[in-house]
Short mmCIF file of C-alpha atoms in Angstrom, two decimals:
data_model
loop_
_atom_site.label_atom_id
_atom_site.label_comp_id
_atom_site.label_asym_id
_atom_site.label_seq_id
_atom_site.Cartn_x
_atom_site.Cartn_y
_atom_site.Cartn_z
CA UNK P 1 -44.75 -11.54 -4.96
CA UNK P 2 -43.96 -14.31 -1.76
CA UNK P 3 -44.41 -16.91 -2.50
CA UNK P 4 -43.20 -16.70 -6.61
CA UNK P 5 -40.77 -15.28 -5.53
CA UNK P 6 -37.81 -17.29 -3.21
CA UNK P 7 -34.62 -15.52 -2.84
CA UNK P 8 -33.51 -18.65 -0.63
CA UNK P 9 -33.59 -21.13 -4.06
CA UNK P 10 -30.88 -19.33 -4.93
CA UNK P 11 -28.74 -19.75 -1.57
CA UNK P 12 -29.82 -23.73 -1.43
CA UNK P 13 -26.12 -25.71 -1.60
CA UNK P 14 -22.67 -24.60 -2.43
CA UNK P 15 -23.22 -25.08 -6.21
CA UNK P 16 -25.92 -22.52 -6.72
CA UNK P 17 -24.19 -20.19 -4.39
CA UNK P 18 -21.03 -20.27 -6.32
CA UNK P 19 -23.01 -20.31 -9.56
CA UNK P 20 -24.05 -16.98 -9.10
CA UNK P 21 -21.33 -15.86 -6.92
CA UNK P 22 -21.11 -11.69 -8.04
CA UNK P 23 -17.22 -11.16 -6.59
CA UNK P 24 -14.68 -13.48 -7.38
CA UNK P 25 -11.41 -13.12 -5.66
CA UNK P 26 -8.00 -14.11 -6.56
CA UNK P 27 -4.28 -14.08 -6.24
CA UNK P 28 -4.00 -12.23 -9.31
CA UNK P 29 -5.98 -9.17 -7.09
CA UNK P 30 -3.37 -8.89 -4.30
CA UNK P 31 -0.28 -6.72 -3.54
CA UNK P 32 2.60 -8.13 -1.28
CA UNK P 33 4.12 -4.81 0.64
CA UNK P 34 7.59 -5.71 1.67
CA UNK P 35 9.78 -4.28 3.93
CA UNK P 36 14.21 -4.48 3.27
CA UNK P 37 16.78 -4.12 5.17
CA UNK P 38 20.37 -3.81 5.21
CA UNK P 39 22.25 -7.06 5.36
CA UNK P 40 22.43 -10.25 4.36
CA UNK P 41 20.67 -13.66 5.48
CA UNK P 42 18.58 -11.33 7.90
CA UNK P 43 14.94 -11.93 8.12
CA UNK P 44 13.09 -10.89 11.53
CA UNK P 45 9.59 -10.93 12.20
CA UNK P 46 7.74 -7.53 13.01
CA UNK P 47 6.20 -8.02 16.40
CA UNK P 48 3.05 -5.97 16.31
CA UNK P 49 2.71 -8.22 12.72
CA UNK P 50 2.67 -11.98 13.38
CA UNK P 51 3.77 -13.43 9.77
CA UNK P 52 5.40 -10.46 8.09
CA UNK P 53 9.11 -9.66 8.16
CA UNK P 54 11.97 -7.25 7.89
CA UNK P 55 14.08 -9.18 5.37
CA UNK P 56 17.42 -8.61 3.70
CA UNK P 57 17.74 -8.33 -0.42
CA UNK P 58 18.54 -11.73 -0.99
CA UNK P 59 15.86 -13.20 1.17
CA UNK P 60 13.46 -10.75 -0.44
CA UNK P 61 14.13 -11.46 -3.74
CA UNK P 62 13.78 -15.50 -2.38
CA UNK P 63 10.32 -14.62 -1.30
CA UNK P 64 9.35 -12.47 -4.51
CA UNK P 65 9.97 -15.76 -6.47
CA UNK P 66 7.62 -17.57 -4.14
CA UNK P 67 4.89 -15.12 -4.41
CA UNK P 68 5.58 -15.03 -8.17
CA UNK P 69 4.26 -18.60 -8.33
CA UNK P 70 1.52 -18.73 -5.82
CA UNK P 71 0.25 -16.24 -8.94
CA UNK P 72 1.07 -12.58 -6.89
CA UNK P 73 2.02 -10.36 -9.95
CA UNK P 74 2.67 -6.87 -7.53
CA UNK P 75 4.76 -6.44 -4.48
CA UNK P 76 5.12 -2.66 -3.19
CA UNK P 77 8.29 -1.82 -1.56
CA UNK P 78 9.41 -0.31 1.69
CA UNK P 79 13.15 0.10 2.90
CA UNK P 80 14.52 0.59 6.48
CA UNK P 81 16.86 3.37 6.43
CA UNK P 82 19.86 3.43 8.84
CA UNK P 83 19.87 6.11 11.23
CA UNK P 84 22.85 7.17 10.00
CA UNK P 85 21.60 8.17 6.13
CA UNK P 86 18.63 10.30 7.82
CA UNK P 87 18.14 13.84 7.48
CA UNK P 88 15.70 16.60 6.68
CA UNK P 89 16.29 16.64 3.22
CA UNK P 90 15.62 12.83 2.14
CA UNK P 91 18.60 12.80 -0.42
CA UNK P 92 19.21 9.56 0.40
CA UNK P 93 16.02 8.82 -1.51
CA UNK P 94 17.78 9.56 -4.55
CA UNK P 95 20.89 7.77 -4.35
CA UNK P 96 21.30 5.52 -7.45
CA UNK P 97 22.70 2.76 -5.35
CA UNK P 98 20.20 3.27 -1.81
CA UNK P 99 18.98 -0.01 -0.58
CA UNK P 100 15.67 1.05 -2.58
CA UNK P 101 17.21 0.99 -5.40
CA UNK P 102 19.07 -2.07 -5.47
CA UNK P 103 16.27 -3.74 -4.90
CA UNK P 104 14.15 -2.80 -7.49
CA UNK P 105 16.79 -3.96 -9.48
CA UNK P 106 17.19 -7.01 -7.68
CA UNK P 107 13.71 -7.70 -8.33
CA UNK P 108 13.40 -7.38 -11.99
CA UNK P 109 16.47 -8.68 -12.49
CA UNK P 110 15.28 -12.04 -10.95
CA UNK P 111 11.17 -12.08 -11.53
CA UNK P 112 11.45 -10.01 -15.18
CA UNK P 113 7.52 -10.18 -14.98
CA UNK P 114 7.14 -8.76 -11.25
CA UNK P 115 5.37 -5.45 -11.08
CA UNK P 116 7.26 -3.24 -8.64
CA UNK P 117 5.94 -0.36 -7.14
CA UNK P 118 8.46 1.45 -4.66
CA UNK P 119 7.09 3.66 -2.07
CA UNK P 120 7.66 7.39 -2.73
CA UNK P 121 7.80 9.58 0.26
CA UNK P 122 10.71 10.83 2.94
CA UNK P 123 9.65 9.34 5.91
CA UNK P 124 11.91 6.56 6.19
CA UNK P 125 14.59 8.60 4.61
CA UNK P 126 13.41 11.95 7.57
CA UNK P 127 14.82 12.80 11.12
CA UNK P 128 11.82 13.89 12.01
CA UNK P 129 9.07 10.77 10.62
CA UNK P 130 7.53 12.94 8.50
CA UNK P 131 6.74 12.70 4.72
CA UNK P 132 8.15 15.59 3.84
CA UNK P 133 10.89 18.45 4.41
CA UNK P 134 10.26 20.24 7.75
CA UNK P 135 10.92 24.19 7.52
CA UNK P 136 9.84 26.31 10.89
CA UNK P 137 8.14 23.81 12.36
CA UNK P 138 5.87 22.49 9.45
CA UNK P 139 6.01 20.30 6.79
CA UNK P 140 6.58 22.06 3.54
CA UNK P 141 4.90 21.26 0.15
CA UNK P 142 6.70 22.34 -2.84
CA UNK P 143 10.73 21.59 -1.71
CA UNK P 144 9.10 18.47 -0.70
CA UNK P 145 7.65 17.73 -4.27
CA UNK P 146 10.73 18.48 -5.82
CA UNK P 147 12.30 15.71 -3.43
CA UNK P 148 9.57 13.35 -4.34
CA UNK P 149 10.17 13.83 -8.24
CA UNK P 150 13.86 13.21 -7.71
CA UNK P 151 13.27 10.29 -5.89
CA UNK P 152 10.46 8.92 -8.23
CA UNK P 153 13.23 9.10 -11.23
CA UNK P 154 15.68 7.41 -9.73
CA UNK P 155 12.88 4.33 -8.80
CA UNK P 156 12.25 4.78 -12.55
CA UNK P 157 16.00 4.46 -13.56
CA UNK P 158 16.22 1.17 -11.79
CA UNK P 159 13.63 -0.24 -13.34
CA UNK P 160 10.61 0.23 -11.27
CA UNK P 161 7.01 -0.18 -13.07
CA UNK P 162 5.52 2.04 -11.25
CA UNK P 163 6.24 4.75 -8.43
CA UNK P 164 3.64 4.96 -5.46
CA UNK P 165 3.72 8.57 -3.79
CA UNK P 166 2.17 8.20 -0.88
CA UNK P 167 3.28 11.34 0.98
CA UNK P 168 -0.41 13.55 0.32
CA UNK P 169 1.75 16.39 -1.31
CA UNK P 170 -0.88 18.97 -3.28
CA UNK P 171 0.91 18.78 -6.98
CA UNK P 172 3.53 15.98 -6.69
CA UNK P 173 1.40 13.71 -9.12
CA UNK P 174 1.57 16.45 -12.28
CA UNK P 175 5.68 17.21 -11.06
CA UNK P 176 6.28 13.57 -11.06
CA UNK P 177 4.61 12.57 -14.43
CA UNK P 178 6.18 15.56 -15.82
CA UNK P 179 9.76 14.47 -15.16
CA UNK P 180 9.01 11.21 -16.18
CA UNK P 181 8.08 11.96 -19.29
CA UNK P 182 11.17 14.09 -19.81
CA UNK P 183 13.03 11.72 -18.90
CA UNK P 184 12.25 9.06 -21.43
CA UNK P 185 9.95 6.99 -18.92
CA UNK P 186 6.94 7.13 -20.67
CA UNK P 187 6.18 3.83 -19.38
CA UNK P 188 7.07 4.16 -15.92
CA UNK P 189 3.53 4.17 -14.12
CA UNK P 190 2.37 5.82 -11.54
CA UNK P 191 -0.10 4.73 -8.80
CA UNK P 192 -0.85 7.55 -6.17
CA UNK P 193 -2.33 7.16 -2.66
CA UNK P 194 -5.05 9.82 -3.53
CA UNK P 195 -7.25 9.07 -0.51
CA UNK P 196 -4.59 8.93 2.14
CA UNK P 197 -6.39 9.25 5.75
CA UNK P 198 -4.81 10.66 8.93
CA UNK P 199 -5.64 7.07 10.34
CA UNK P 200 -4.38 5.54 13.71
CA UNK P 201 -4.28 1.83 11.64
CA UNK P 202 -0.86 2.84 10.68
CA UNK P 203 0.90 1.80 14.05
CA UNK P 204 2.81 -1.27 13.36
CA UNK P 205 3.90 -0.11 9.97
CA UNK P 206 5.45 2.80 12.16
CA UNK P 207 7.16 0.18 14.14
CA UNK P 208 8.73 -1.80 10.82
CA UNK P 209 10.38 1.16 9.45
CA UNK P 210 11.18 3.30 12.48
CA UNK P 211 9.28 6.07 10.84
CA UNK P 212 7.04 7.86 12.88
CA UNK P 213 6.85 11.22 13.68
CA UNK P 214 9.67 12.09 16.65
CA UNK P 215 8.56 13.48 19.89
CA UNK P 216 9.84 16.94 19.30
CA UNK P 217 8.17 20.12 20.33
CA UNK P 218 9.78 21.75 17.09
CA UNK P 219 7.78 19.51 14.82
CA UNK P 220 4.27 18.44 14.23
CA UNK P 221 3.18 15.78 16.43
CA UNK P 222 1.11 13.48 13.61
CA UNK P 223 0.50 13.68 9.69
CA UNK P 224 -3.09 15.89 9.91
CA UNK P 225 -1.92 18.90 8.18
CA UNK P 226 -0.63 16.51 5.25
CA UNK P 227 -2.85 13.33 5.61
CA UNK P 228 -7.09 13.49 5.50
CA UNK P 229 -9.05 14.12 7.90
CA UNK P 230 -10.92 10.47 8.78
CA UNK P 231 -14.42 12.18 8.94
CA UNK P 232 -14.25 13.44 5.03
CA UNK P 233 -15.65 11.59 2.14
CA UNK P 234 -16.40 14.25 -0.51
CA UNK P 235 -12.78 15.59 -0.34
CA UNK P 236 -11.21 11.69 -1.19
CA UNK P 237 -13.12 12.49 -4.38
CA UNK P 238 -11.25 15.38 -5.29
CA UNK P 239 -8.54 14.15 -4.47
CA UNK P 240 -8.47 11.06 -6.57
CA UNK P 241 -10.15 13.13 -9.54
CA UNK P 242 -6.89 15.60 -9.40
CA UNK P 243 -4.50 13.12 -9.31
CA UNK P 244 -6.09 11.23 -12.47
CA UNK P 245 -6.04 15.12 -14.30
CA UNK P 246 -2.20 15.51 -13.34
CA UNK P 247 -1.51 11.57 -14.89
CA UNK P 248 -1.90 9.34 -12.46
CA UNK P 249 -2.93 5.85 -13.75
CA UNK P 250 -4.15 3.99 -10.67
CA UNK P 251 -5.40 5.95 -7.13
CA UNK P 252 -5.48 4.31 -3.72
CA UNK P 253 -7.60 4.33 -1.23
CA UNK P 254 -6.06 3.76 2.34
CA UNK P 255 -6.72 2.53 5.09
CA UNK P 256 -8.99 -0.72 3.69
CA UNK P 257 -11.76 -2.62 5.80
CA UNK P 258 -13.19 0.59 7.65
CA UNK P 259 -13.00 3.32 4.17
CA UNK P 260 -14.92 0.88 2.35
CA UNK P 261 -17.74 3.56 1.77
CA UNK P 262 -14.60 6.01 0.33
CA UNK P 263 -13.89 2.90 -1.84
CA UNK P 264 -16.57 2.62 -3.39
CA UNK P 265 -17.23 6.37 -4.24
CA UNK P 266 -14.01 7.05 -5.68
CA UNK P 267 -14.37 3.76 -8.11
CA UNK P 268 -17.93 5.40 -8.87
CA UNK P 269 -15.96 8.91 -9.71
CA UNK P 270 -12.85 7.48 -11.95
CA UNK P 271 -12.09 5.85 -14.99
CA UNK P 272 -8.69 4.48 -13.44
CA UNK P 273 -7.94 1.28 -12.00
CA UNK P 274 -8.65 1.76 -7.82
CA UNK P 275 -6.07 0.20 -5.25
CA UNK P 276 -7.10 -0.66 -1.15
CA UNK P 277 -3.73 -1.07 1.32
CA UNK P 278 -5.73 -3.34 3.73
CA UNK P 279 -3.17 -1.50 5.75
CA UNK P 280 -0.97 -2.99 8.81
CA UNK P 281 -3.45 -2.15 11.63
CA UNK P 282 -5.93 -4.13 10.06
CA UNK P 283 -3.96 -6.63 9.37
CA UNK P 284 -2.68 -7.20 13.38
CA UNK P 285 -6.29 -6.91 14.65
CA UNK P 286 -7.12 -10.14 13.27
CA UNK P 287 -4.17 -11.55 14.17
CA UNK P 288 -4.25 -10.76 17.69
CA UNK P 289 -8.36 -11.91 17.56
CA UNK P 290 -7.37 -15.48 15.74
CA UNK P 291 -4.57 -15.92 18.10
CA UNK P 292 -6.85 -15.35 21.33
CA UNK P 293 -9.44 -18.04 19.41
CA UNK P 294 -11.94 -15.06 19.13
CA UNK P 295 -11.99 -15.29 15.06
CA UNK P 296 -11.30 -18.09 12.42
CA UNK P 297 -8.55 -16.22 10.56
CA UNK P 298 -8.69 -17.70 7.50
CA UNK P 299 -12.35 -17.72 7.16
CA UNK P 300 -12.22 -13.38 8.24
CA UNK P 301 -9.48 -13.39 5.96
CA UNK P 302 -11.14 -14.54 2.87
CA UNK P 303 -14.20 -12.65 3.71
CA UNK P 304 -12.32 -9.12 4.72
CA UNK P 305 -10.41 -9.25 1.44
CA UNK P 306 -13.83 -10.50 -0.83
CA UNK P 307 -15.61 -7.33 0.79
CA UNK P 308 -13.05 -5.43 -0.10
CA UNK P 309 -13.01 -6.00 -3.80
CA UNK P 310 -16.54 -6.03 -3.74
CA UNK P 311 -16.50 -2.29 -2.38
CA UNK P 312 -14.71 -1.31 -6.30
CA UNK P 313 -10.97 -2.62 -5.24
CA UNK P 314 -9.00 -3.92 -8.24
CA UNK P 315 -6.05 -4.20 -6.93
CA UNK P 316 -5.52 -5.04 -2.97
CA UNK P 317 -2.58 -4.57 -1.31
CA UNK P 318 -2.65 -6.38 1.41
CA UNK P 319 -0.10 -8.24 4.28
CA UNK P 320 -2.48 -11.15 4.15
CA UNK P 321 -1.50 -11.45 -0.35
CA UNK P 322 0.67 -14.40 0.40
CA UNK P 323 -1.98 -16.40 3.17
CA UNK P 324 -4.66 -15.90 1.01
CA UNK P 325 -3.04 -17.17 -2.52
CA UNK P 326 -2.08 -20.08 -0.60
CA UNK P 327 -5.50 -21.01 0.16
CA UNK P 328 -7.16 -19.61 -2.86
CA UNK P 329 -5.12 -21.49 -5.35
CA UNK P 330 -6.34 -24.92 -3.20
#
């Protein structure tokens, strides 16, 4: 058809290009994930993540109002759990007034509008770093579910949105929905990491909440036996397809930048709303690049998070939300 037909006419200037631009990306696509800690006026930066911070309820609820109006309508919620309140059984997950749940209510209490979506799973809460109860050496799925539902209620009771299990539990969607229903939450959403890899991106998360898995010969040494294998695509299907029959509302994909291909075959498979955590790893590799003057950040930014949505993403969480609002809303 050359030369009727000139795919460059269509890539001539700016206008044209943005004319027929297919992905459009905005703030109202992102997810903050925040980490709190005990305290008060305590805010320190995570090393191994330039830009993000450990901060104490009062600062956090200060910065949810600032990502409320750069137009950020999600933030998903992570606690650092003293030592002290560890165990093997995670009850501390369930305490009505945990540092968890005070900030959820903090939250609402002070951005009404907010969408808050705690984290669900014992690993901050375990001795051991793992996401669930540890019995003869492995971790165990059902006690573990049970936690996870008791935990998921009380996120509910203090007025979270929705609850985000992302502990790879078989079952713990159906239990949780379940006792949320029985409960009177009928509203209470849930959005489940469905397509949760075994992934070494997860480092400097690891290091904010002091939660991986201890060096102990008693214990398993990583997630594998709970988590997905990396090399697996047709099984993130299943997954994600169970945990929209047992009531989940949205499914997540995670890691981001290098699953895209698992992104885009679970949106194919669903009829849910599908969620990418552009997870922590990715997140200090271009960091560390922009600060040696290898990459432009922002422009690797922009273009990390536009392939992302463009994979099937509609919601993003992502360390870079509050970065890339700024400059989007310019």
């Amino acid at each position: 058809m050359f030369p009727l037909q000139r795919n460059r006419r269509l890539r001539t200037n700016d206008s044209i290009r943005s004319l027929i631009r297919e992905t459009h990306l905005s703030p109202n696509d992102f997810m903050f994930p925040m980490f709190v800690a005990e305290g008060k006026d305590y805010k320190v930066e995570i090393p191994s993540m330039p830009g993000i911070y450990r901060r104490s309820l009062d600062l956090t609820v200060k910065e949810v109002k600032e990502l409320w109006d750069l137009g950020i309508k999600a933030v998903n919620i992570y606690v650092k759990v003293d030592d002290k309140l560890k165990d093997n059984t995670g009850k501390e997950a369930w305490n009505k007034n945990g540092l968890m749940q005070e900030t959820i209510r903090a939250i609402k209490d002070a951005v009404p509008g907010m969408i808050v979506m705690p984290d669900v799973a014992l690993d901050p809460y375990s001795i051991y770093g793992h996401d669930g109860i540890i019995e003869k050496g492995q971790v165990i799925n059902d006690a573990t579910v049970d936690a996870l539902t008791l935990m998921s209620l009380s996120h509910a009771e203090a007025g979270a949105d929705f609850v985000a299990p992302s502990d790879m539990m078989d079952g713990r969607v159906l239990a949780i929905r379940k006792a949320l229903e029985e409960n009177g939450h009928h509203n209470v959403g849930i959005m489940s990491y469905s397509a949760k890899y075994a992934s070494s991106f997860y480092g400097p998360f690891r290091e904010a909440l002091d939660s991986a898995p201890v060096d102990n010969m008693d214990v398993p040494k990583d997630k594998k036996t709970y988590q997905m294998d990396y090399a697996n695509r047709i099984e993130a299907i299943k997954e994600a397809l169970h945990d929209v029959e047992e009531g989940a509302d949205i499914v997540m994909v995670k890691p981001g930048i290098a699953y895209l291909d698992i992104v885009r075959e679970v949106k194919n498979a669903v009829n849910v709303p599908v969620s990418v955590y552009q997870v922590s790893g990715e997140y200090a590799m271009v960091k560390a690049a922009a600060e040696r003057g290898w990459l432009d950040h922002d422009k690797i930014m922009i273009e990390q998070l536009h392939c992302i949505k463009r994979a099937g993403a509609d919601i993003i969480s992502t360390y870079f939300a509050k970065e890339a609002a700024i400059i989007l809303n310019k």
